[in-house]
Short mmCIF file of C-alpha atoms in Angstrom, two decimals:
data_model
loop_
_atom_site.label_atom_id
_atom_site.label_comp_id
_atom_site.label_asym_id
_atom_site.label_seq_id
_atom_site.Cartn_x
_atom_site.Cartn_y
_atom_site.Cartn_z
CA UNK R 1 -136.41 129.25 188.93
CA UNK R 2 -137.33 132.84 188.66
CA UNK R 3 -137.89 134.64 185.43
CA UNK R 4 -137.90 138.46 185.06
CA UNK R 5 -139.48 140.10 182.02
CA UNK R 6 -138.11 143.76 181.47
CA UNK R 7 -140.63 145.30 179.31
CA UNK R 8 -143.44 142.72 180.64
CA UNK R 9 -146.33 144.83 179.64
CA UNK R 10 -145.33 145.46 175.62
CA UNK R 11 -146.65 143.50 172.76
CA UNK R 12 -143.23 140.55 172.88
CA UNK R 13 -143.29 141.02 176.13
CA UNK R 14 -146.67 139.30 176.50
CA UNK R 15 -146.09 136.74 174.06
CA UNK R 16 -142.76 135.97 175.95
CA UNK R 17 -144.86 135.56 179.37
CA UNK R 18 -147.49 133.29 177.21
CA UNK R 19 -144.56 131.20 175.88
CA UNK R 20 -142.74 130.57 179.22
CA UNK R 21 -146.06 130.00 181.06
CA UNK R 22 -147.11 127.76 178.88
CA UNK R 23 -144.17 125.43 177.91
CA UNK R 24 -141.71 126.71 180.29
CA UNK R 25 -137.75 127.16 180.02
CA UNK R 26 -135.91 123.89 180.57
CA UNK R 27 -136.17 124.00 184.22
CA UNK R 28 -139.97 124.35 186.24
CA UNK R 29 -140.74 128.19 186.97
CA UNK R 30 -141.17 129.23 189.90
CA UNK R 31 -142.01 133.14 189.51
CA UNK R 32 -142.44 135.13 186.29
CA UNK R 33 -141.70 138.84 187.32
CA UNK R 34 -142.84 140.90 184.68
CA UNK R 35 -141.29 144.71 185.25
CA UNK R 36 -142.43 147.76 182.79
CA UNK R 37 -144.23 151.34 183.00
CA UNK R 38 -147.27 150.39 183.16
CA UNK R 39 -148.56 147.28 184.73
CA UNK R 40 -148.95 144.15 183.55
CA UNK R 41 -152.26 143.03 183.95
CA UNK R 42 -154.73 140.13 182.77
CA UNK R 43 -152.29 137.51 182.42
CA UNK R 44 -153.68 133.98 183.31
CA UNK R 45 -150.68 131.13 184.25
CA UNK R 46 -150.57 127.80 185.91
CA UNK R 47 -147.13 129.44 187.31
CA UNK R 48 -147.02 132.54 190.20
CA UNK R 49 -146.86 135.68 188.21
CA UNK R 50 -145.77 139.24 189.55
CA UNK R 51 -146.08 142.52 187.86
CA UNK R 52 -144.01 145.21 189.03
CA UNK R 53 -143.30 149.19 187.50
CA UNK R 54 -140.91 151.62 187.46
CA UNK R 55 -137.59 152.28 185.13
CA UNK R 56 -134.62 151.22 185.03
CA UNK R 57 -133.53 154.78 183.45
CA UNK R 58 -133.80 155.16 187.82
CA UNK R 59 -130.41 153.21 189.18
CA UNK R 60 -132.78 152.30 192.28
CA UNK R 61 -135.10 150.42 190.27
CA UNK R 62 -132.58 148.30 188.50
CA UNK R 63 -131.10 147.02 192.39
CA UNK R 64 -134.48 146.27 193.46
CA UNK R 65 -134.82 144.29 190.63
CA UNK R 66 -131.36 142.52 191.05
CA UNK R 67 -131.88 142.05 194.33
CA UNK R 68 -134.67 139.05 193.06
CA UNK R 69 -131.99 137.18 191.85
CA UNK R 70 -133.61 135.81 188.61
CA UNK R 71 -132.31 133.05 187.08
CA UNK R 72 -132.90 134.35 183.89
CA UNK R 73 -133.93 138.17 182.38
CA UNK R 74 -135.32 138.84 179.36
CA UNK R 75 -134.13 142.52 178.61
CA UNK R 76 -136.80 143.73 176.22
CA UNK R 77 -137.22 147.39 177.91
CA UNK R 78 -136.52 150.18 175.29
CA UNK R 79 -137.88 153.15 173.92
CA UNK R 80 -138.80 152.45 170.15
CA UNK R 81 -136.91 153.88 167.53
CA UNK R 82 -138.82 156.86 166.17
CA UNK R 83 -139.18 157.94 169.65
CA UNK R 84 -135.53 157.52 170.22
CA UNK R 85 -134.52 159.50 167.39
CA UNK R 86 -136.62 162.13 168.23
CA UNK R 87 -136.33 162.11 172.29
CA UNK R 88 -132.48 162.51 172.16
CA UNK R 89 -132.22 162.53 176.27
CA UNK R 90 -135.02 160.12 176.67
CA UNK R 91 -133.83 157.21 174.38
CA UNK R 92 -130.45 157.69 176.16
CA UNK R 93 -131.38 157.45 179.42
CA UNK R 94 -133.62 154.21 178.90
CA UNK R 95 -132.00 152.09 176.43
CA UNK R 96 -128.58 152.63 176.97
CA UNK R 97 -127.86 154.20 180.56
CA UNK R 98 -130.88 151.69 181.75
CA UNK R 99 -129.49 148.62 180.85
CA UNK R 100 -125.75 150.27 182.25
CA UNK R 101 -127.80 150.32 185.94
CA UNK R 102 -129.22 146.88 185.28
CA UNK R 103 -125.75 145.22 184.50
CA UNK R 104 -124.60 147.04 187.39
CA UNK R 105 -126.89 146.20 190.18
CA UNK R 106 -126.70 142.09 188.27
CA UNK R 107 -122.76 142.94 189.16
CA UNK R 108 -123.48 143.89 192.48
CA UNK R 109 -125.45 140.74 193.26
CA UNK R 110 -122.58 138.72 191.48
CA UNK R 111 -120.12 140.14 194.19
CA UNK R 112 -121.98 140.08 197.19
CA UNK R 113 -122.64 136.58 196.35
CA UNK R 114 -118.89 135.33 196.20
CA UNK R 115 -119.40 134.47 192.66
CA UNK R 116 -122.14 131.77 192.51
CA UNK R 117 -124.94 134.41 191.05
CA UNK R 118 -124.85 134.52 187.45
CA UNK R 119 -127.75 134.93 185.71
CA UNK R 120 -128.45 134.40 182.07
CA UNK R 121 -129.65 137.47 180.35
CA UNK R 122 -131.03 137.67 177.31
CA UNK R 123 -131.28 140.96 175.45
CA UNK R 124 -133.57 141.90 172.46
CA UNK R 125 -131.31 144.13 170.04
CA UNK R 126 -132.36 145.07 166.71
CA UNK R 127 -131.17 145.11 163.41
CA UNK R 128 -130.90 149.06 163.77
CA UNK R 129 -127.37 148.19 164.96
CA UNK R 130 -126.41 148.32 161.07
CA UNK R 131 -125.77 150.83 158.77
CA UNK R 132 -125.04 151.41 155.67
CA UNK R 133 -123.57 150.95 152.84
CA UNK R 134 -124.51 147.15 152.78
CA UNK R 135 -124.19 144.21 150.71
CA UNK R 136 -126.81 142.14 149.03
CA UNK R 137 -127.05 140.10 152.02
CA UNK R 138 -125.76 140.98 155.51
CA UNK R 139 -123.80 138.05 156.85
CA UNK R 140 -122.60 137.73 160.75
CA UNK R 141 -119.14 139.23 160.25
CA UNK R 142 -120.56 142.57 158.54
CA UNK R 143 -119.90 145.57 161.28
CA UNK R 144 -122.01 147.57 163.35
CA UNK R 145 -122.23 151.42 161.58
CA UNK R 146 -125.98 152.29 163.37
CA UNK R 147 -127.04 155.62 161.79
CA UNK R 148 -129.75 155.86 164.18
CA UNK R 149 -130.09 157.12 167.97
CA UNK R 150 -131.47 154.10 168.58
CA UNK R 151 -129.48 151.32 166.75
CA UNK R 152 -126.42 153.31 168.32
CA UNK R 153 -128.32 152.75 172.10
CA UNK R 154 -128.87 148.85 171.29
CA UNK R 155 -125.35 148.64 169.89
CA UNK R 156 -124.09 150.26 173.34
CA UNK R 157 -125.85 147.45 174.96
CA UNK R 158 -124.47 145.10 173.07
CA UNK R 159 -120.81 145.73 173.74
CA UNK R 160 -121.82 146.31 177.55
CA UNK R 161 -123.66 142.88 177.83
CA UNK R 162 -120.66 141.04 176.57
CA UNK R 163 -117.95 142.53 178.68
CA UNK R 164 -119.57 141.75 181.38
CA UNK R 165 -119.95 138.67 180.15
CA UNK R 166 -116.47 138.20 179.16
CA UNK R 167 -115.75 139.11 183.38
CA UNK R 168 -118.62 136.56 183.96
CA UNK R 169 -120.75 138.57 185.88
CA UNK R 170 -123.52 137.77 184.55
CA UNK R 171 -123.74 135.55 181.21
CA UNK R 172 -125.75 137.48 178.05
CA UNK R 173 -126.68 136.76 174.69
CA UNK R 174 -127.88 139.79 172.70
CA UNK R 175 -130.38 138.51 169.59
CA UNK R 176 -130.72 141.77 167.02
CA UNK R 177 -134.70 141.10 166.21
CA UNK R 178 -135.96 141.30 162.92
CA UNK R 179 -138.86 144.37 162.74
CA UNK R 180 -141.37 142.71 164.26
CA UNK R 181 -144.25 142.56 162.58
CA UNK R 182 -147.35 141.80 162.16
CA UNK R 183 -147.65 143.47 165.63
CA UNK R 184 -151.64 143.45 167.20
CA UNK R 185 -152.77 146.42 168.81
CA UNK R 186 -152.45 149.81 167.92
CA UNK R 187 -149.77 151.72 166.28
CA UNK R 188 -146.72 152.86 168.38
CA UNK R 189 -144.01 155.19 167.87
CA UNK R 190 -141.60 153.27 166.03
CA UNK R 191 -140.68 154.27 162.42
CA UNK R 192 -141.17 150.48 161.52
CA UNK R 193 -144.67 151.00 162.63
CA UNK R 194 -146.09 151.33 158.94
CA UNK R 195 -144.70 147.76 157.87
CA UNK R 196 -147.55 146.15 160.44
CA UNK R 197 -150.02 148.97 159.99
CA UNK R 198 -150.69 148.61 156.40
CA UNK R 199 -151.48 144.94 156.90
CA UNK R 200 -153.41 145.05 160.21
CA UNK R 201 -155.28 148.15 159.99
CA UNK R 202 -156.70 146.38 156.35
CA UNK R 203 -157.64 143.11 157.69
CA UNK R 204 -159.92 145.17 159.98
CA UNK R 205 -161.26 146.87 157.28
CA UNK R 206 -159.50 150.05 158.11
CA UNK R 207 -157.43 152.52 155.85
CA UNK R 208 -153.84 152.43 156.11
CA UNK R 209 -150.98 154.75 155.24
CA UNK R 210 -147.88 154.16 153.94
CA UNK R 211 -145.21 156.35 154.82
CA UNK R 212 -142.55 154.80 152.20
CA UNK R 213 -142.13 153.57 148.50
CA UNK R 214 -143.12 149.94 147.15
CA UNK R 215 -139.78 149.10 146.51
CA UNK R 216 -138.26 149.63 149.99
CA UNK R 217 -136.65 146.01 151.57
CA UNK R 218 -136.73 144.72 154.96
CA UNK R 219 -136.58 142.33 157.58
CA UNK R 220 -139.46 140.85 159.07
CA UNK R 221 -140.20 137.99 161.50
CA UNK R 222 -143.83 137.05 163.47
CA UNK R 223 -144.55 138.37 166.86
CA UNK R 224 -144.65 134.18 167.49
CA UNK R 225 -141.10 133.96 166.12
CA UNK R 226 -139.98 136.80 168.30
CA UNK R 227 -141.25 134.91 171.42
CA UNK R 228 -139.69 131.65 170.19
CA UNK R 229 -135.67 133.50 169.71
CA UNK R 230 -135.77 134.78 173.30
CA UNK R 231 -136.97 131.14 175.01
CA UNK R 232 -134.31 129.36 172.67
CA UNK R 233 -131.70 131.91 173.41
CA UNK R 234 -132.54 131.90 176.94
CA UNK R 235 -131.63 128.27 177.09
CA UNK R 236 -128.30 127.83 174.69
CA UNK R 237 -125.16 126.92 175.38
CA UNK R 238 -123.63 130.25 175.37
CA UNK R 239 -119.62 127.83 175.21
CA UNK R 240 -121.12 127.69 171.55
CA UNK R 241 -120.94 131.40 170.40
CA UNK R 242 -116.91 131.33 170.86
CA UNK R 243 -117.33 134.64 172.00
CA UNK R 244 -119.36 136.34 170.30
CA UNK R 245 -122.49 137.38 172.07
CA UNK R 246 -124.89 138.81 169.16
CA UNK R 247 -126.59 137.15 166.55
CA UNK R 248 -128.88 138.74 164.18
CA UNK R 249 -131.86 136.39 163.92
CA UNK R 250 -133.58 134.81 160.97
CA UNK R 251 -136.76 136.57 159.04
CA UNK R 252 -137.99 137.16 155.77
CA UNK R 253 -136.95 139.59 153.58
CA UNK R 254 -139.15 141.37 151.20
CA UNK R 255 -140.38 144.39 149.50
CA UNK R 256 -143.28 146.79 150.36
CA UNK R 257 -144.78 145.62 147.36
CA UNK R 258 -144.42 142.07 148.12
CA UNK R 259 -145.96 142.49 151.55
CA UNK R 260 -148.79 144.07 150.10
CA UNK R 261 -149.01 141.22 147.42
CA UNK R 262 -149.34 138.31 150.19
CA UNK R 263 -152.13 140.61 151.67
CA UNK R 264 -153.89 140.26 148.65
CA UNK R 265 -153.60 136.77 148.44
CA UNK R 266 -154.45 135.91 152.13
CA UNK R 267 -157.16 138.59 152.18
CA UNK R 268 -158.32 139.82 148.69
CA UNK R 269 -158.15 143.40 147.02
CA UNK R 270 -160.84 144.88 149.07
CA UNK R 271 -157.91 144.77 151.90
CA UNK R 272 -155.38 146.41 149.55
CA UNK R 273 -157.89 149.16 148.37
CA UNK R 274 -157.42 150.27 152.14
CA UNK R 275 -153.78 151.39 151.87
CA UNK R 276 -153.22 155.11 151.17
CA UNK R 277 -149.98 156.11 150.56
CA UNK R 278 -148.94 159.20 152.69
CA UNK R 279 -145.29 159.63 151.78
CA UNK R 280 -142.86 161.26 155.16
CA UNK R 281 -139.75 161.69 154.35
CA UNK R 282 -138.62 161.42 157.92
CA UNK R 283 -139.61 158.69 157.97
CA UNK R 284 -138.22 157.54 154.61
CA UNK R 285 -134.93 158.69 155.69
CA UNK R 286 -135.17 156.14 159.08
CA UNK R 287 -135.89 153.37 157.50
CA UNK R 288 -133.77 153.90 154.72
CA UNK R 289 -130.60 153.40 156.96
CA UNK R 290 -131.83 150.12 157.75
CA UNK R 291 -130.59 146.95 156.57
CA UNK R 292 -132.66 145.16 154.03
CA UNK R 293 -131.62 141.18 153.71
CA UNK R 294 -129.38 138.69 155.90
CA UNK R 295 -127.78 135.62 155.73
CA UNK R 296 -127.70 134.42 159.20
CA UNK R 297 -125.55 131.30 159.25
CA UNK R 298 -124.29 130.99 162.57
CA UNK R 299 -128.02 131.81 164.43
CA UNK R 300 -129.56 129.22 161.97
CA UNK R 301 -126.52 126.53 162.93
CA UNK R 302 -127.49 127.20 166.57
CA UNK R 303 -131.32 126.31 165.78
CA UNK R 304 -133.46 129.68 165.81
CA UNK R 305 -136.14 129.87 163.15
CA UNK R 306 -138.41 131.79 161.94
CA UNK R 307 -141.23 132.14 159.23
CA UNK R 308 -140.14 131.07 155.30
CA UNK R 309 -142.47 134.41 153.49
CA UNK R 310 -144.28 136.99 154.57
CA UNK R 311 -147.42 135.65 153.61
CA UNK R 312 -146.93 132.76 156.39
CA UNK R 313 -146.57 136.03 158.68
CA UNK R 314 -149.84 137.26 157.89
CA UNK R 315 -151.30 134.12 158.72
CA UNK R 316 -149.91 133.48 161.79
CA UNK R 317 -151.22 137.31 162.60
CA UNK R 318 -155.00 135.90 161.90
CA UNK R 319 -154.37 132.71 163.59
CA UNK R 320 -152.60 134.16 166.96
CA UNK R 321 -153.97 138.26 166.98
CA UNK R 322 -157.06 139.11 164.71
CA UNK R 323 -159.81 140.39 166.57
CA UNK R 324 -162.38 137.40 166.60
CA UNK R 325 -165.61 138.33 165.58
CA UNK R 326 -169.10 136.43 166.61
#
């Protein structure tokens, strides 16, 4: 079986190689194609591994992609949402006419193959597909209103994935992704950027800024968890969605405030000393159109999980992503 990775080279996308390398994806792999910007590199496997670049923003790079064949593709290529917002023609042109080429050029393949090529693709949306007003809890029949660039691009995706589903060119699942978080590394350009930052950048015993109030609510699940949704969705029975091709995944919902609170009991108050609040109201106004709590019934039924508080997230940060020192 071949495996491509779209987005290869980012933070999930790693963890997603990792996963399948390591456990696999119900059937033996026989090639894990990771595709992104930049290379992949540095990735030890028991299993072949190829790292390819370009964009599929470029229709030619999404055919010579389909042209593998992969079994299975893992669609986590996007530009993140503060970019998005802020790079009108760029978000466009990546997140929502790219994955337009790459359900093309899957088509194409479908056709020239009489019908027997029909991959599985699995697509990582985001809760960004909401907007508001919303309810105390979000359940899975509440609509899609994005008030983003971004959640607007994903929410394209969405309804692209599942026609051509529907046609069965290809058969998709989209899973809208908690924010991900605690993400290792360095800060990107995402407006959910902050939620990580203000716990990483502390247990490093570096300042931190936060960009928002205490009270705001969100949605959070591990980097681990994130790796975990794709694998599972990769390998469901997609007869059991009746239809319905997007589920919005598990997490944790908390406050700012809370998150900082299970930082001070994993870590102490010399971490929390480190946080400096900065407020940016453009910021403030992003996340602000997100959604804050779900109750997600029908992707719990079909047996994703995820992490039961946030302090179990910071945790599994230490245990999986904190620099070791000697």
């Amino acid at each position: 079986m071949r495996v491509l990775v779209l987005g290869g080279a980012g933070m999930i996308g790693r963890k997603l190689a990792g996963r399948l390398a390591a456990e696999g994806i119900g059937r033996p792999i026989g090639e894990l194609v990771l595709h992104d910007l930049v290379e992949a590199t540095g990735m030890e496997a028991p299993i072949p591994v190829r790292a390819l670049t370009g964009t599929i923003a470029d229709p030619a790079e999404a055919t010579r992609l389909a042209v593998l064949r992969p079994d299975v593709v893992f669609h986590l290529a996007a530009i993140v949402s503060g970019d998005a917002e802020a790079n009108f023609d760029k978000g466009w042109d990546v997140n929502a006419r790219g994955s337009w080429h790459l359900f093309e050029a899957l088509r194409a393949e479908h056709l020239a193959s009489g019908g027997a090529y029909v991959p599985r693709v699995v697509f990582a949306s985001s809760i960004a597909v909401y907007g508001p007003p919303f309810p105390e809890k979000i359940g899975d029949d509440f609509l899609t209103a994005p008030q983003t660039s971004y959640g607007a691009q994903k929410a394209m995706t969405e309804l692209l994935l599942a026609d051509y589903s529907r046609k069965g060119f290809v058969d998709g699942i989209s899973i809208r992704l908690p924010t991900i978080c605690v993400r290792p590394g360095k800060p990107n350009l995402a407006a959910s950027s902050f939620f990580s930052g203000i716990i990483r950048e502390p247990l490093n015993g570096q300042e931190a800024i936060l960009p928002v109030a205490d009270t705001v609510r969100h949605w959070h699940a591990s980097p681990r968890s994130a790796a975990r949704f794709l694998t599972h969705a990769a390998t469901l029975d997609t007869a059991r969605l009746a239809g319905r091709r997007s589920l919005a995944m598990p997490g944790v919902s908390c406050t700012v405030a809370e998150q900082i609170e299970a930082l001070r009991a994993v870590a102490g108050e010399a971490a929390v000393k480190l946080i400096r609040r900065v407020p940016d109201e453009r910021i403030a106004r992003i996340v602000g159109g997100w959604p804050r709590d779900f109750d997600p019934v029908a992707a719990r039924s079909l047996g994703f999980t995820a992490e039961e508080s946030f302090a179990e997230i910071i945790r599994i940060h230490i245990e999986d992503d904190r620099p070791r020192t000697v």
